[in-house]
Amino acid sequence: MTHKTITVGGLSRVEGEGALLVRARDGRIEDLELRIYEPPRFFEALLRGRSYTEPPDITARICGICPVAYQMSACQAIEAACGVEVTGPLRDLRLLLYYGEWIESHTLHVYLLHAPDFLGYDSGIAMAADHRDLIQQGLALKKAGNDLVAAIGGRPIHPVNVRVGGFYRVPSRRELAPAAERLRRAREIALRTVSWVAGFDFPDVEHGYRFLALRHPGEYAILSGALITSDGGSFGVREWPEHVIEEQVPHSTALHARLDGSPGYLVGPMARYSLNSAQLSPLAREAAAAAGLGPACRNPFLSIVVRAVEIVHACDEALRIIDDLAEPDAPYVPVEPRAATGHGASEAPRGTLYHRYRIDADGLIGEADIVPPTSQNQARIEADLRHLIEPRLDLPEEELATLCERAIRNHDPCISCSAHFLHLHVDSR
Amino acid sequence: MGASGRTPARGPGGARPRLAVWKFASCDGCQLTLLDCEEELLSVAAQVEIAYFLEASSAPGPGPYDLSLVEGSITTPDDLERIRHVRRVSTRLVTIGACATAGGIQALRDFADVREFLSVVYARPDYIATLDRSTPISAHVPVDFELRGCPIDKRQLLEVVSAFLAGRRPVVPPNSVCVECKARGNACVMVAHGTPCLGPVTQAGCGALCPAFDRGCYGCFGPMESPNVRALNRQLRELGMSTPELVRVYRTFNAGEEPFRQASEDADPELLGHEKAPGEDRGGRR
Amino acid sequence: MTAEARQPRAERDEPRPGLSRACTPVRPMTPELYRVRSRRADRVDTVTLQLVPVRGGCPPYLPGQFTMLYAPGVGEVPMSISGRASSGGYVHTIRAVGAVSGALCGKRPGDVVGVRGPYGTWWDIPAAAEMDVVVAAGGLGLAPLRPLVRELVRHRSRYGRISVIAGTRTPATLVYGPELARWRGNGVDVQVTVDHPDHVWKGPVGLVTRLLDRIVFEPRRTFAFVCGPEAMMRATADDLVGRGVAARRVELSLERNMKCGIGWCGHCQLGPLFVCLDGPVLSYERAARLLAVKEL
Amino acid sequence: METVVIRSLEPLIAELRARGFTVVAPKARDRVIRMDEIASESELPRGHGDEQAPGRYRLRERDDEMLFGFAASPDSAKRYTQPPSRTLFRMRGENIEEPEAEVPRVALLGIRACDLAALAVQDRVFLGGRHPDPDYRKRREALFLVAVNCAVPGGTCFCVSMGTGPKATAGYDLALTELAGPHRFVADAGSARGAEILRALPRVPAAEADLDAAERVSRTAAEHMGRQVDTEGIKERVAGAHDSPRWQQVASRCLTCANCTMVCPTCFCTTVEDSTDLTEGAAERIERWDSCFTLGFSEVGGSPVRGSGAGRYRQWLTHKFSTWFDQFGTSGCVGCGRCITWCPVGIDVTEELANLP
Ligand SMILES: Cc1cc2nc3c(=O)[nH]c(=O)nc-3n(C[C@H](O)[C@H](O)[C@H](O)COP(=O)(O)OP(=O)(O)OC[C@H]3O[C@@H](n4cnc5c(N)ncnc54)[C@H](O)[C@@H]3O)c2cc1C
Ligand code: SF4
Ligand code: SF4
Ligand code: SF4
């Protein structure tokens, strides 16, 4: 009888902190836990009693890596409750801001967190010793994203310019010009990035993922749309609660989300790409094809290529928007509170991010619910790990641990954004 | 305290000083700020050995560390232990951001019942180990410098790191946002359009961002050196802010800072009724 | 002593508005580089540095004046000149209390620092001629008084009785010990008191003012120079005035926050004065009223 | 040169630009009238006025064609003579280098009599002492000053009390008085280069009626000051009020935010900041605006001399109206009213002065 415990304590190069615990006996995995140390921060609770104008600023603080995503989902949920839709140039500006975050977040992951796995380094910084130009190019790409967010939002982390209904002030063309300039160079880098990462060695694995993502009739969905699944399902954002149920499972460390009754679906770049790749910008589609990606992608190790393709798309689309950006009449549309519940979802870099708010006639929040991508993927990541490990239990422990870490990083889990991951200190017996 | 680091931080034998980055309850934004120093990151890495930084590296080097940057607040019994460990292995400890410096937004639990908070989010609250307060690092261990902001400002972070390496006092002026606002050439939003603004009682550092975007400062850098919140509150009321709005505006990312706590309580003493009894230890500092 | 020091006071108190001078090519805020020639540790936290210019000569100074000393990359602070370096430069005695002073104290021979100055007013030594002289120091207040005493000793015969009284925290924190002994041998009455005696200390204990009873001077014909913490200076000056020394014959050296040393930054204002330009040395006649106002 | 009348500012703006000046003039932007770069007369705030009161500024529509129908803007000339921050020097190894001062060649079009008076005060501060500032001198000399005599003083103005306005009497290159019906400017030169530029413009000699009308504008303005100060014996009165309980009262309102000192055209205080470059160990020092309202300003030995708000407010008011005379032989206040308008809680120096014993 063999009994084996693999622990990867202090999971690195994921934003936030987590650990993996695997217990195996006789070649079978008995127990696998992706542990999250993230202490609970109670956002949904502390939002109650706040004004309907506050969630964009407050929920941004759930995650410093994708604050714009939180702001966008929050704004749209509240606007939906108040019966307002933000369209035209203001929506374009929102998209632009969002693309900035995508570029920044994806590049961070591709260059500093994920690529070192393929090239055998501990970190992007260590990698810079041998590949300084590469890392510098990645940093320039990342900066282009950050600069775009800062030009519109004021700063890259927790931007200050977003409000329910639009913006506080619309940046002038002059203010956007330097960011646009940088984007042009960034697009070139993004293209090079796709071919660079496409040349990595990828383990040959495929999973039968069930994907969930937004789809928008006119664009590769990021800011809004309706939800679709890879098994043909589709539903509107406001039907989310009927389809996605979050449960606290005693033997698990996180709230597990179930989609239409069953657990283990995936959101994020692979889901978006596999469901919507036809809507990518022509340049991004070309890059994907050249990189050998088909219309869908089910190898999690290839997610780095998908991210790179999405960066190309983001740069390309951002430039298109900047070039024909019209001056909005006002920086925001007025949003008057009314007693109602509103739902909002957008595609954070890591996947679909859903918000729901119930507000009263005075605009005070009675109830808030936030479902971040990482908590949705939690069960699926564990499943990936099981598949990966079970046939390889004979590998030396250290190697196995490294492999597991890599498998987790494929999904770029942003643990701090899991508004309500658990810290479980007792195992189930 | 203060930061009169007399000798530059250098590892033994003149080796590169060793930097560690730690995370407690937080959003990661402040440590991400280090990775957001795109133009400086590689130079920083050449000057300091980034010895422990889980967000960026899977090769955590062992202690001791010359400089530890600590993000996040203390909210769990385990973290209480961990921060003591961090202090033990760090020559200098600098907290980064509102969570580490004031308890962060999660300190709003201090004004409510944490059990109730738990039950709003979790079906089985009994699985959750959490403290009923979110406290700043300085409530538990001595801190050499506190860098404010939600999130911290990138230039200030670089300044603090280079000041500690050079052995000088970091240039982080504790005066009001107004000083930066005027230097930047903004028109005061309160005076020019009657928009309520916390700038006069908030510490500079962000570069007066909000007023530059036509909105009032919401205090994410915490109270300035001599905040006269009473005087500001009178003016904010003149500009039309209601009592609950006043209470809320101080109870966000720096609610745990005493002057802001005070300001929210001054705004509505009645709100104190269903909160913790006055005089009870608030787990804060100062 | 340079000729300037002999100028009567009126000439150095020119009204500034209207006074103009050709600009120097170097900005007044840019330091000249000086090299540490020698370093002597006076106490645990205090060192004396001899600084000599890296190139060119160094401008003359008068006892009581100060320089702005720059520890590269750390910062710049005012420091009294406590002597002339043997090869033409300045001597500074520095106590490490914070970042900049700490960095300066850490400088070794060969290291480079920045110097601007000398700045400020000086002790009115000529006015003390033919009089009894009382020099009172608290702690490191002895630093700017040292060149003054050396000047007095050099021209010993010009003055009546000369007394130096110094207060220090403990016997170990006293600076210039050997030099005090030399002054003693040169016709100067030197008395030292400590706040906290150790087991070997046999001298007086307590405030400097108590030493005034132990020295001999003719108040109406006395000139006094005082430097130390502000409370010590006020107490000493009040005591002297109470004994009949004219307030205009009591000079103090004040300490205020200084960022420029040349009247640009505004930090050192004391009512109508800029301590960097109108001070640091001031007669008690002018200073008494100002120091009496809280938070001026 | 005699006084002339010009019809339009377009030729003047073109001439200044042709001579290499960036023309900076009032513009309606960010809901205020601010000094900003312009290329043509059309960018001036035609038909805009302002309404100023303690702690309050509002842009207003005017029902006429006046280009300068408003009072002091939040910006004074200070930004151009003393920038908010500047690099003093850099040090690398044993080398010190002084970066060239940035000396913008700027024509300030539309500055007011109080601003000119403030420049004269600054000249005394930076050039009149033992240590003149060479950079200030350069920047000052690079400015071309086109004054516009005030027609509609703001609610917080008191230049008449301070003897500095509303009519510009000295210190300008050109001075204009805007007249309506027909819209025109009475212009005269205050310097040789002003006269030279004036000669290059289409102009007609001013008629008696033009001069009378211009005189009337300034007289009317003088009669409509929003505020006033009794300056009789003010230096002694303020200096003698050290112990007044009034300081405590104002301190209970004062935010110690420093806005008043930042907008004041004569407040000159600065601090320096030393930094080191992480890469190559190069050191740098910058100078930036500071204020007597900050705690660090008076810090000695780790604690401030002026710790209380009362002490800091007293320093500011006393400096402006009393000790400035001791230091620079002039008042530190020129009556522009900016500190009153831009104090977020509307603390009014004229009211505080009136209430001192
Ligand atoms: C005209 C003049 C002449 C002088 N001559 C001499 C001389 O000859 N020799 C000499 O040694 N000194 C002299 N000084 C004093 C000297 O200038 C100061 O000691 C020096 O400016 C201290 O600077 P620093 O950067 O080292 O310390 P700082 O960092 O400015 O700190 C100074 C003091 O404040 C404390 N402090 C700093 N920061 C804090 C904080 N955040 N909280 C609480 N406390 C804090 C420090 O512990 C220290 O006690 C003179 C001063 C003047 C004005
Ligand atoms: S003190 Fe006030 S009124 Fe006087 S010049 Fe300064 S800003 Fe203008
Ligand atoms: S009032 Fe204050 S900021 Fe202004 S010049 Fe005087 S001391 Fe400086
Ligand atoms: S007087 Fe007004 S502007 Fe000046 S510091 Fe006080 S509150 Fe701020």
Coordinates of N, CA and C and ligand atoms in Angstrom, one line a residue, chain D residues 158 264-265 316 320 332-339, ligand 2:
Chain D
F158 N -9.9 93.2 -3.0 CA -9.7 94.4 -2.2 C -8.4 95.1 -2.5
C264 N -2.0 82.0 -3.4 CA -1.5 83.4 -3.1 C -0.3 83.7 -4.1
P265 N -0.4 84.8 -4.8 CA 0.6 85.1 -5.8 C 1.9 85.5 -5.2
W316 N 0.6 82.7 9.0 CA 0.2 83.1 7.6 C -0.3 84.5 7.6
K320 N 1.7 87.8 6.0 CA 1.2 88.6 4.9 C 1.1 90.1 5.2
G332 N 2.8 91.8 2.2 CA 2.9 90.5 1.5 C 1.6 90.2 0.8
C333 N 0.6 91.1 1.0 CA -0.7 90.9 0.4 C -1.0 92.0 -0.6
V334 N -1.5 91.6 -1.8 CA -1.8 92.6 -2.8 C -3.3 92.7 -3.1
G335 N -4.1 92.1 -2.2 CA -5.5 92.3 -2.3 C -6.2 91.6 -3.5
C336 N -5.7 90.5 -4.0 CA -6.3 89.8 -5.1 C -7.5 89.0 -4.7
G337 N -7.6 88.7 -3.4 CA -8.8 87.9 -3.0 C -8.7 86.4 -3.2
R338 N -7.7 85.9 -3.9 CA -7.7 84.5 -4.2 C -7.8 83.6 -3.0
C339 N -7.1 84.0 -1.9 CA -7.1 83.1 -0.7 C -8.5 83.0 -0.1
Ligands
SF4_2 S1 -3.0 87.1 0.9 FE1 -4.9 86.5 -0.2 S2 -5.6 88.4 -1.0 FE2 -3.5 88.8 -0.4 S3 -2.3 88.5 -2.2 FE3 -2.4 86.5 -1.1 S4 -4.1 85.4 -2.0 FE4 -4.3 87.6 -2.6

